Amino acid sequence: MRGTRHGGVRSLMGYPAAEEPEPFAAWDRAVSRPPREAILYIHIPYCRSRCSFCPFYRGSADEREWREYAALLEKELRQTASLFAGTVISTVYFGGGTPSDLPPGAIRRLLRTLKSCYRLANDCEITLESRIDGFDEERIAAALENGVNRFSLGVQTFDTDLRRALGRTSDRETVLKLIELLTGAGQASVAADILYGLPGQTPKMLLNDLDTAVKGTALSGISFYRLHLHEKLPLAGKIRQGLMPALPGEEECFELFSLAEDRLEEAGAKRISFKHFSLHPRERDLHNELSAWKSPCIPFGIGAGGRIGVWRFGQAGEFDLYRRLTEEGRKPLASAGRFPADHAAGARIAGQLNCRMNCDPEYTASAAPEELREKVRKNLETALSGLAAKGFFHPPRFGAYRLTRRGRFQCGAVASELMECAARAWEQ
Ligand code: SF4
């Protein structure tokens, strides 16, 4: 992998972009040609307490702060709507932070604003990311009665001791009760995040988690992630002090990953992406799938990120700036960047690896201008056969290289390498 002149490395999660000194001018240019279809991301930054492994924690909020933030979000949604009057919204994702901590009245108002101001697709997927504690019946009813049709639950593990060690206050029984409440309503897909590579997590503990999810609940999906721990986080400190066992090493993690793939396959789970499994036909995980293909994304809320056309946008991360710009009737932007010309090819690589778990050099190259297609195809062909020789891909069939298990385990690094190789066609 190597850096780029746009700063940063091309990856599944992000793409480098040359900084635009005038974010508002870039926004005006972007919305002058609004996309026909887009996804919408609404960021809720607060959490009631910190999970010791989490890099996203930004503090908690009291009742007055929750109300003020929700009112600003509503204002931002209304102010932005006219710019996207002709855009069909395929998915709405309330992410965080803890969206399930929004007061019930705010959940109701935000959802009604969305419905009245935006052109939601008939099958629009509306996801609310939820934490276990604090998501009570009133909040759940406010969400379900106003269009939420998917919950993404941060379970991480059902093991009570491990949950407590991670700073999660709720125990196994509470998690199961909440899942029952959500699935019992029969109105929404309910997917749970399960982590592997946790400190002290044995294969038996992971199997227990997967068996609980598959056999002991009516969950519709599982997102299966590896824990990547930043050294400055509280959990890393505990491990350094010897208060927690060390994280499993690379090969131990690969074994956990393999075990989980086998177990979920055996249980008949349908794979939607390299880290997401559907247990019920209702579960589509459409937002993440469209994100993987780097579809246009309209951002809302403090610190939210989005992209439209060749631009990426970052919203104000500080509350005072967010409030001032929103009250002035402006999009609360803090930064913008212009993606390099290889972005469309990179998006194809990310989409294929994420959702199809393969890469077809010819299909990828067809996203490039005609005069560069052959170079992109050749660069990818060379990179893919090298990665196949190292065991990350199977030999090609019908033109596409399919990820092996090792490739799926290392999908992030594989994606970066392929994106950087494709991008070199623009420099040669
Ligand atoms: S609830 Fe989610 S976002 Fe908040 S600290 Fe825990 S893991 Fe992080």
Short mmCIF file of C-alpha atoms and ligand atoms in Angstrom, two decimals:
data_model
loop_
_atom_site.label_atom_id
_atom_site.label_comp_id
_atom_site.label_asym_id
_atom_site.label_seq_id
_atom_site.Cartn_x
_atom_site.Cartn_y
_atom_site.Cartn_z
CA MET A 1 0.00 0.00 0.00
CA ARG A 2 1.16 3.55 -0.59
CA GLY A 3 -0.01 7.07 0.07
CA THR A 4 -1.50 9.25 -2.65
CA ARG A 5 -1.17 12.85 -3.63
CA HIS A 6 -4.71 13.30 -2.40
CA GLY A 7 -3.63 12.43 1.15
CA GLY A 8 -4.47 9.06 2.65
CA VAL A 9 -4.92 5.59 1.30
CA ARG A 10 -7.80 4.33 -0.81
CA SER A 11 -9.85 1.93 1.28
CA LEU A 12 -13.21 0.22 1.66
CA MET A 13 -14.26 2.81 4.21
CA GLY A 14 -13.01 5.98 2.58
CA TYR A 15 -11.38 7.54 -0.41
CA PRO A 16 -8.79 10.30 -0.37
CA ALA A 17 -9.92 13.65 -1.72
CA ALA A 18 -8.08 16.87 -2.52
CA GLU A 19 -9.15 19.48 0.02
CA GLU A 20 -11.54 22.12 -1.36
CA PRO A 21 -10.82 25.49 0.29
CA GLU A 22 -14.43 26.62 -0.18
CA PRO A 23 -16.75 23.86 1.13
CA PHE A 24 -19.91 25.93 0.59
CA ALA A 25 -19.03 26.63 -3.04
CA ALA A 26 -18.37 22.89 -3.55
CA TRP A 27 -21.75 22.11 -1.97
CA ASP A 28 -23.51 24.57 -4.30
CA ARG A 29 -21.84 22.94 -7.29
CA ALA A 30 -22.75 19.45 -6.07
CA VAL A 31 -26.41 20.22 -5.45
CA SER A 32 -26.77 22.10 -8.74
CA ARG A 33 -26.97 18.61 -10.27
CA PRO A 34 -28.67 16.55 -7.56
CA PRO A 35 -28.47 12.76 -7.92
CA ARG A 36 -31.52 10.80 -9.06
CA GLU A 37 -31.10 8.44 -6.13
CA ALA A 38 -29.29 8.87 -2.82
CA ILE A 39 -28.94 7.48 0.67
CA LEU A 40 -29.31 9.68 3.70
CA TYR A 41 -27.18 9.53 6.86
CA ILE A 42 -28.22 11.21 10.12
CA HIS A 43 -25.60 11.32 12.87
CA ILE A 44 -26.54 11.24 16.54
CA PRO A 45 -23.28 11.84 18.42
CA TYR A 46 -24.19 11.21 22.07
CA CYS A 47 -24.01 8.04 24.21
CA ARG A 48 -25.14 7.58 27.81
CA SER A 49 -21.83 5.93 28.75
CA ARG A 50 -18.59 4.93 27.10
CA CYS A 51 -17.86 1.41 25.86
CA SER A 52 -14.19 0.83 26.56
CA PHE A 53 -13.34 -0.36 23.02
CA CYS A 54 -15.11 2.42 21.11
CA PRO A 55 -13.31 5.19 19.20
CA PHE A 56 -16.57 7.05 18.39
CA TYR A 57 -17.60 8.18 21.87
CA ARG A 58 -18.14 11.96 21.98
CA GLY A 59 -19.79 12.44 25.35
CA SER A 60 -23.28 12.21 26.78
CA ALA A 61 -26.17 14.70 26.68
CA ASP A 62 -28.78 15.78 29.22
CA GLU A 63 -32.44 16.14 28.36
CA ARG A 64 -32.14 19.78 27.33
CA GLU A 65 -29.17 19.01 25.01
CA TRP A 66 -31.04 16.10 23.41
CA ARG A 67 -34.03 18.33 22.71
CA GLU A 68 -31.87 21.14 21.33
CA TYR A 69 -29.93 18.79 19.08
CA ALA A 70 -33.09 17.12 17.77
CA ALA A 71 -34.63 20.53 16.98
CA LEU A 72 -31.50 21.54 15.04
CA LEU A 73 -31.53 18.29 13.11
CA GLU A 74 -35.16 18.82 12.19
CA LYS A 75 -34.30 22.33 10.98
CA GLU A 76 -31.39 20.99 8.93
CA LEU A 77 -33.60 18.31 7.37
CA ARG A 78 -36.22 20.89 6.38
CA GLN A 79 -33.68 23.39 5.04
CA THR A 80 -31.92 20.82 2.87
CA ALA A 81 -35.04 19.16 1.46
CA SER A 82 -35.76 21.56 -1.42
CA LEU A 83 -32.29 20.89 -2.90
CA PHE A 84 -33.19 17.22 -3.33
CA ALA A 85 -36.84 17.55 -4.36
CA GLY A 86 -36.32 15.22 -7.34
CA THR A 87 -34.03 12.73 -5.58
CA VAL A 88 -35.41 9.35 -4.54
CA ILE A 89 -34.09 8.36 -1.11
CA SER A 90 -33.34 4.62 -1.06
CA THR A 91 -32.25 4.38 2.57
CA VAL A 92 -32.13 6.47 5.72
CA TYR A 93 -29.65 5.53 8.42
CA PHE A 94 -29.67 6.97 11.95
CA GLY A 95 -26.13 6.19 13.14
CA GLY A 96 -24.05 7.20 16.08
CA GLY A 97 -23.40 7.46 18.92
CA THR A 98 -26.71 6.20 20.16
CA PRO A 99 -29.76 7.13 18.04
CA SER A 100 -31.97 4.90 20.23
CA ASP A 101 -31.39 7.40 23.08
CA LEU A 102 -33.25 10.15 21.20
CA PRO A 103 -36.33 11.20 23.19
CA PRO A 104 -39.52 9.53 21.85
CA GLY A 105 -40.95 12.87 20.72
CA ALA A 106 -37.79 13.62 18.74
CA ILE A 107 -37.85 10.19 17.06
CA ARG A 108 -41.44 10.87 16.01
CA ARG A 109 -40.78 14.38 14.71
CA LEU A 110 -37.62 13.50 12.79
CA LEU A 111 -39.28 10.56 11.05
CA ARG A 112 -42.37 12.60 10.17
CA THR A 113 -40.16 15.39 8.80
CA LEU A 114 -38.34 12.88 6.63
CA LYS A 115 -41.58 11.51 5.27
CA SER A 116 -43.13 14.89 4.57
CA CYS A 117 -40.03 16.62 3.11
CA TYR A 118 -38.22 13.89 1.14
CA ARG A 119 -39.15 11.56 -1.69
CA LEU A 120 -38.63 8.26 0.10
CA ALA A 121 -38.57 5.18 -2.16
CA ASN A 122 -41.55 2.86 -1.69
CA ASP A 123 -39.18 0.28 -0.22
CA CYS A 124 -37.00 2.81 1.61
CA GLU A 125 -34.96 1.07 4.32
CA ILE A 126 -35.01 3.18 7.49
CA THR A 127 -32.50 1.96 10.07
CA LEU A 128 -32.12 3.09 13.66
CA GLU A 129 -28.88 2.06 15.33
CA SER A 130 -29.69 0.95 18.84
CA ARG A 131 -27.92 0.33 22.09
CA ILE A 132 -29.34 -2.20 24.53
CA ASP A 133 -29.81 -0.06 27.63
CA GLY A 134 -32.29 2.79 27.47
CA PHE A 135 -34.19 1.62 24.39
CA ASP A 136 -37.59 1.44 26.07
CA GLU A 137 -41.08 0.61 24.82
CA GLU A 138 -42.03 4.23 24.23
CA ARG A 139 -39.01 4.87 22.02
CA ILE A 140 -39.52 1.59 20.15
CA ALA A 141 -43.19 2.44 19.52
CA ALA A 142 -42.24 5.95 18.30
CA ALA A 143 -39.79 4.38 15.84
CA LEU A 144 -42.07 1.61 14.57
CA GLU A 145 -45.18 3.77 14.26
CA ASN A 146 -43.31 6.27 12.12
CA GLY A 147 -41.57 4.11 9.58
CA VAL A 148 -38.41 2.58 11.05
CA ASN A 149 -38.20 -0.84 9.40
CA ARG A 150 -34.75 -1.93 10.53
CA PHE A 151 -32.86 -1.90 13.82
CA SER A 152 -29.12 -2.37 13.98
CA LEU A 153 -28.37 -3.52 17.51
CA GLY A 154 -24.92 -3.16 19.05
CA VAL A 155 -24.84 -6.51 20.86
CA GLN A 156 -21.10 -7.29 20.40
CA THR A 157 -21.36 -10.38 22.67
CA PHE A 158 -24.05 -12.09 24.74
CA ASP A 159 -21.49 -13.09 27.38
CA THR A 160 -22.36 -11.05 30.49
CA ASP A 161 -18.82 -11.02 31.95
CA LEU A 162 -17.28 -10.01 28.65
CA ARG A 163 -19.98 -7.36 28.14
CA ARG A 164 -19.17 -5.85 31.52
CA ALA A 165 -15.46 -5.89 30.76
CA LEU A 166 -16.21 -3.92 27.60
CA GLY A 167 -18.08 -1.29 29.58
CA ARG A 168 -21.54 -2.50 28.57
CA THR A 169 -23.89 -2.20 31.51
CA SER A 170 -26.58 -4.65 30.37
CA ASP A 171 -26.39 -8.43 30.80
CA ARG A 172 -27.30 -11.36 28.53
CA GLU A 173 -30.91 -11.56 29.77
CA THR A 174 -31.51 -7.87 29.07
CA VAL A 175 -30.12 -8.23 25.54
CA LEU A 176 -32.37 -11.22 24.85
CA LYS A 177 -35.41 -9.42 26.25
CA LEU A 178 -34.84 -6.41 24.01
CA ILE A 179 -34.36 -8.60 20.93
CA GLU A 180 -37.62 -10.36 21.77
CA LEU A 181 -39.43 -7.04 22.12
CA LEU A 182 -38.12 -5.78 18.77
CA THR A 183 -38.58 -8.97 16.78
CA GLY A 184 -41.92 -9.72 18.44
CA ALA A 185 -43.40 -6.55 16.95
CA GLY A 186 -42.97 -8.14 13.51
CA GLN A 187 -42.56 -4.75 11.85
CA ALA A 188 -38.86 -4.49 11.28
CA SER A 189 -35.71 -6.34 10.43
CA VAL A 190 -33.51 -6.67 13.52
CA ALA A 191 -29.78 -7.17 12.94
CA ALA A 192 -27.12 -7.53 15.63
CA ASP A 193 -23.43 -6.62 15.56
CA ILE A 194 -21.27 -9.46 16.89
CA LEU A 195 -17.56 -8.87 17.49
CA TYR A 196 -14.70 -11.32 17.31
CA GLY A 197 -11.10 -10.89 18.44
CA LEU A 198 -12.20 -9.69 21.89
CA PRO A 199 -9.77 -10.01 24.81
CA GLY A 200 -10.18 -13.41 26.41
CA GLN A 201 -12.73 -14.56 23.81
CA THR A 202 -12.35 -18.28 23.20
CA PRO A 203 -13.72 -20.22 20.19
CA LYS A 204 -16.33 -21.68 22.57
CA MET A 205 -17.49 -18.21 23.64
CA LEU A 206 -17.80 -17.08 20.02
CA LEU A 207 -19.76 -20.22 19.09
CA ASN A 208 -22.06 -19.58 22.05
CA ASP A 209 -22.68 -16.05 20.77
CA LEU A 210 -23.46 -17.24 17.24
CA ASP A 211 -25.65 -20.10 18.46
CA THR A 212 -27.56 -17.75 20.72
CA ALA A 213 -28.12 -15.36 17.81
CA VAL A 214 -29.14 -18.06 15.34
CA LYS A 215 -31.07 -20.47 17.56
CA GLY A 216 -32.04 -18.46 20.62
CA THR A 217 -33.53 -15.37 18.96
CA ALA A 218 -35.58 -14.33 15.94
CA LEU A 219 -32.86 -11.94 14.71
CA SER A 220 -32.98 -11.23 10.96
CA GLY A 221 -29.28 -10.57 10.48
CA ILE A 222 -25.79 -10.59 11.93
CA SER A 223 -22.97 -8.15 11.21
CA PHE A 224 -19.74 -9.85 12.10
CA TYR A 225 -16.77 -7.55 12.84
CA ARG A 226 -13.27 -7.91 14.12
CA LEU A 227 -12.30 -5.69 17.05
CA HIS A 228 -9.58 -3.26 16.04
CA LEU A 229 -8.36 -1.48 19.12
CA HIS A 230 -6.67 1.92 19.15
CA GLU A 231 -3.94 2.06 21.79
CA LYS A 232 -5.39 5.22 23.38
CA LEU A 233 -8.76 3.62 24.20
CA PRO A 234 -9.62 2.59 27.79
CA LEU A 235 -9.72 -1.13 26.91
CA ALA A 236 -6.17 -0.96 25.52
CA GLY A 237 -5.05 0.65 28.79
CA LYS A 238 -6.67 -2.15 30.82
CA ILE A 239 -4.89 -4.76 28.71
CA ARG A 240 -1.56 -2.95 29.17
CA GLN A 241 -2.09 -2.90 32.95
CA GLY A 242 -2.79 -6.64 32.92
CA LEU A 243 -6.41 -6.14 34.03
CA MET A 244 -7.69 -7.83 30.86
CA PRO A 245 -6.26 -10.67 28.76
CA ALA A 246 -4.36 -9.70 25.61
CA LEU A 247 -6.17 -9.50 22.25
CA PRO A 248 -5.94 -12.70 20.19
CA GLY A 249 -3.18 -12.62 17.56
CA GLU A 250 -3.61 -12.61 13.79
CA GLU A 251 -3.80 -16.40 13.36
CA GLU A 252 -6.09 -16.84 16.37
CA CYS A 253 -8.39 -14.24 14.83
CA PHE A 254 -8.31 -16.06 11.52
CA GLU A 255 -9.36 -19.23 13.32
CA LEU A 256 -12.26 -17.40 15.01
CA PHE A 257 -13.27 -15.93 11.65
CA SER A 258 -13.14 -19.38 9.99
CA LEU A 259 -15.15 -20.97 12.78
CA ALA A 260 -17.83 -18.30 12.48
CA GLU A 261 -18.06 -18.58 8.68
CA ASP A 262 -18.49 -22.37 8.98
CA ARG A 263 -21.04 -22.07 11.75
CA LEU A 264 -23.15 -19.47 9.96
CA GLU A 265 -22.99 -21.37 6.68
CA GLU A 266 -24.11 -24.50 8.47
CA ALA A 267 -27.02 -22.58 9.98
CA GLY A 268 -28.17 -21.59 6.49
CA ALA A 269 -27.38 -17.89 6.90
CA LYS A 270 -27.32 -16.04 3.58
CA ARG A 271 -24.25 -13.94 3.03
CA ILE A 272 -25.02 -10.38 1.99
CA SER A 273 -21.49 -9.05 2.21
CA PHE A 274 -18.13 -10.18 3.52
CA LYS A 275 -19.21 -9.21 7.03
CA HIS A 276 -22.99 -9.38 6.97
CA PHE A 277 -25.29 -12.42 7.11
CA SER A 278 -29.03 -12.53 6.64
CA LEU A 279 -31.10 -14.94 8.75
CA HIS A 280 -34.46 -13.84 7.34
CA PRO A 281 -35.50 -12.70 3.82
CA ARG A 282 -36.56 -9.36 5.30
CA GLU A 283 -32.93 -8.41 6.08
CA ARG A 284 -31.28 -6.58 3.16
CA ASP A 285 -28.70 -4.29 4.79
CA LEU A 286 -29.31 -2.03 1.82
CA HIS A 287 -27.70 1.07 3.33
CA ASN A 288 -24.34 -0.60 3.85
CA GLU A 289 -24.52 -2.22 0.45
CA LEU A 290 -25.17 1.10 -1.30
CA SER A 291 -22.47 2.75 0.84
CA ALA A 292 -20.02 0.10 -0.29
CA TRP A 293 -20.70 1.07 -3.94
CA LYS A 294 -20.11 4.68 -2.79
CA SER A 295 -23.60 5.84 -3.77
CA PRO A 296 -24.43 9.53 -3.24
CA CYS A 297 -24.97 10.13 0.48
CA ILE A 298 -26.56 13.26 1.97
CA PRO A 299 -25.16 13.94 5.47
CA PHE A 300 -27.02 15.40 8.46
CA GLY A 301 -25.95 16.17 11.99
CA ILE A 302 -22.74 16.90 13.86
CA GLY A 303 -19.66 15.30 12.31
CA ALA A 304 -21.61 13.42 9.61
CA GLY A 305 -19.84 12.62 6.35
CA GLY A 306 -21.37 12.38 2.88
CA ARG A 307 -20.60 12.45 -0.83
CA ILE A 308 -22.33 13.80 -3.91
CA GLY A 309 -20.85 13.50 -7.39
CA VAL A 310 -17.10 14.05 -7.25
CA TRP A 311 -17.22 15.72 -3.82
CA ARG A 312 -17.05 14.44 -0.29
CA PHE A 313 -18.39 16.58 2.56
CA GLY A 314 -17.70 16.70 6.28
CA GLN A 315 -20.13 18.42 8.60
CA ALA A 316 -19.12 20.60 11.58
CA GLY A 317 -17.87 18.45 14.45
CA GLU A 318 -18.28 21.16 17.09
CA PHE A 319 -21.73 21.79 18.49
CA ASP A 320 -21.44 25.62 18.47
CA LEU A 321 -20.43 25.76 14.82
CA TYR A 322 -23.11 23.22 13.89
CA ARG A 323 -25.76 25.25 15.70
CA ARG A 324 -24.61 28.63 14.28
CA LEU A 325 -24.58 27.46 10.65
CA THR A 326 -27.89 25.60 10.95
CA GLU A 327 -29.56 28.61 12.58
CA GLU A 328 -28.23 30.81 9.79
CA GLY A 329 -29.96 28.53 7.31
CA ARG A 330 -26.71 27.15 5.86
CA LYS A 331 -25.63 23.55 5.41
CA PRO A 332 -23.40 23.03 8.50
CA LEU A 333 -20.27 22.03 6.60
CA ALA A 334 -16.72 22.13 7.92
CA SER A 335 -14.86 20.61 4.98
CA ALA A 336 -15.14 19.36 1.42
CA GLY A 337 -12.85 17.48 -0.91
CA ARG A 338 -12.77 16.51 -4.55
CA PHE A 339 -12.28 12.83 -5.31
CA PRO A 340 -9.57 11.90 -7.82
CA ALA A 341 -10.51 10.76 -11.33
CA ASP A 342 -10.08 7.08 -10.38
CA HIS A 343 -12.90 7.28 -7.80
CA ALA A 344 -15.50 5.53 -9.99
CA ALA A 345 -13.16 2.56 -10.57
CA GLY A 346 -12.36 2.48 -6.83
CA ALA A 347 -16.08 2.43 -6.04
CA ARG A 348 -16.51 -0.62 -8.28
CA ILE A 349 -13.69 -2.42 -6.51
CA ALA A 350 -15.18 -1.61 -3.09
CA GLY A 351 -18.69 -2.63 -4.15
CA GLN A 352 -17.60 -5.91 -5.72
CA LEU A 353 -15.37 -6.96 -2.83
CA ASN A 354 -17.92 -5.98 -0.21
CA CYS A 355 -21.07 -7.33 -1.74
CA ARG A 356 -20.02 -9.97 -4.28
CA MET A 357 -16.73 -10.92 -2.66
CA ASN A 358 -15.04 -10.91 -6.04
CA CYS A 359 -13.33 -8.57 -8.48
CA ASP A 360 -13.71 -8.54 -12.24
CA PRO A 361 -10.93 -6.49 -13.90
CA GLU A 362 -12.90 -5.83 -17.08
CA TYR A 363 -16.06 -4.73 -15.27
CA THR A 364 -13.97 -2.46 -13.01
CA ALA A 365 -12.10 -0.97 -15.96
CA SER A 366 -15.33 -0.08 -17.73
CA ALA A 367 -15.84 2.66 -15.09
CA ALA A 368 -12.70 4.41 -16.43
CA PRO A 369 -12.53 6.72 -19.48
CA GLU A 370 -12.16 4.70 -22.66
CA GLU A 371 -8.51 5.62 -23.26
CA LEU A 372 -7.49 4.26 -19.83
CA ARG A 373 -9.56 1.10 -19.68
CA GLU A 374 -6.89 -1.24 -20.99
CA LYS A 375 -4.32 0.10 -18.51
CA VAL A 376 -6.74 -0.27 -15.58
CA ARG A 377 -7.63 -3.79 -16.65
CA LYS A 378 -3.97 -4.82 -17.02
CA ASN A 379 -2.98 -3.28 -13.67
CA LEU A 380 -5.79 -5.14 -11.95
CA GLU A 381 -5.08 -8.40 -13.76
CA THR A 382 -1.45 -8.25 -12.56
CA ALA A 383 -2.43 -7.35 -8.99
CA LEU A 384 -5.15 -10.00 -8.82
CA SER A 385 -2.96 -12.81 -10.11
CA GLY A 386 -0.30 -11.79 -7.55
CA LEU A 387 -2.89 -11.85 -4.77
CA ALA A 388 -4.23 -15.19 -6.04
CA ALA A 389 -0.69 -16.63 -5.85
CA LYS A 390 -0.57 -15.49 -2.20
CA GLY A 391 -3.86 -17.24 -1.46
CA PHE A 392 -6.24 -14.26 -1.30
CA PHE A 393 -8.23 -15.09 -4.45
CA HIS A 394 -9.25 -18.23 -6.32
CA PRO A 395 -8.12 -18.47 -9.97
CA PRO A 396 -10.55 -16.49 -12.17
CA ARG A 397 -13.80 -17.96 -13.48
CA PHE A 398 -15.84 -16.08 -16.09
CA GLY A 399 -13.34 -13.21 -15.74
CA ALA A 400 -13.84 -12.55 -12.02
CA TYR A 401 -11.48 -13.45 -9.18
CA ARG A 402 -13.34 -14.68 -6.09
CA LEU A 403 -11.99 -14.01 -2.58
CA THR A 404 -10.76 -17.03 -0.64
CA ARG A 405 -11.41 -17.25 3.09
CA ARG A 406 -8.00 -15.66 3.72
CA GLY A 407 -8.99 -12.91 1.26
CA ARG A 408 -12.30 -12.31 3.03
CA PHE A 409 -10.46 -12.13 6.35
CA GLN A 410 -8.04 -9.53 4.91
CA CYS A 411 -10.62 -7.85 2.68
CA GLY A 412 -9.72 -4.30 3.79
CA ALA A 413 -6.02 -4.63 2.92
CA VAL A 414 -6.83 -6.45 -0.35
CA ALA A 415 -9.23 -3.67 -1.37
CA SER A 416 -6.67 -0.93 -0.70
CA GLU A 417 -4.04 -2.72 -2.75
CA LEU A 418 -6.39 -3.18 -5.72
CA MET A 419 -7.63 0.43 -5.59
CA GLU A 420 -4.08 1.78 -5.52
CA CYS A 421 -3.10 -0.45 -8.47
CA ALA A 422 -6.10 0.67 -10.53
CA ALA A 423 -5.35 4.33 -9.69
CA ARG A 424 -1.83 4.04 -11.10
CA ALA A 425 -3.35 3.92 -14.59
CA TRP A 426 -4.05 7.64 -14.23
CA GLU A 427 -0.40 8.34 -13.39
CA GLN A 428 1.31 6.13 -16.01
S1 SF4 B 1 -22.88 2.98 22.45
FE1 SF4 B 1 -21.84 2.63 20.49
S2 SF4 B 1 -21.00 4.62 19.87
FE2 SF4 B 1 -21.53 4.75 22.06
S3 SF4 B 1 -19.62 4.30 23.16
FE3 SF4 B 1 -20.76 2.36 22.97
S4 SF4 B 1 -20.03 1.40 21.03
FE4 SF4 B 1 -19.42 3.59 21.04
#
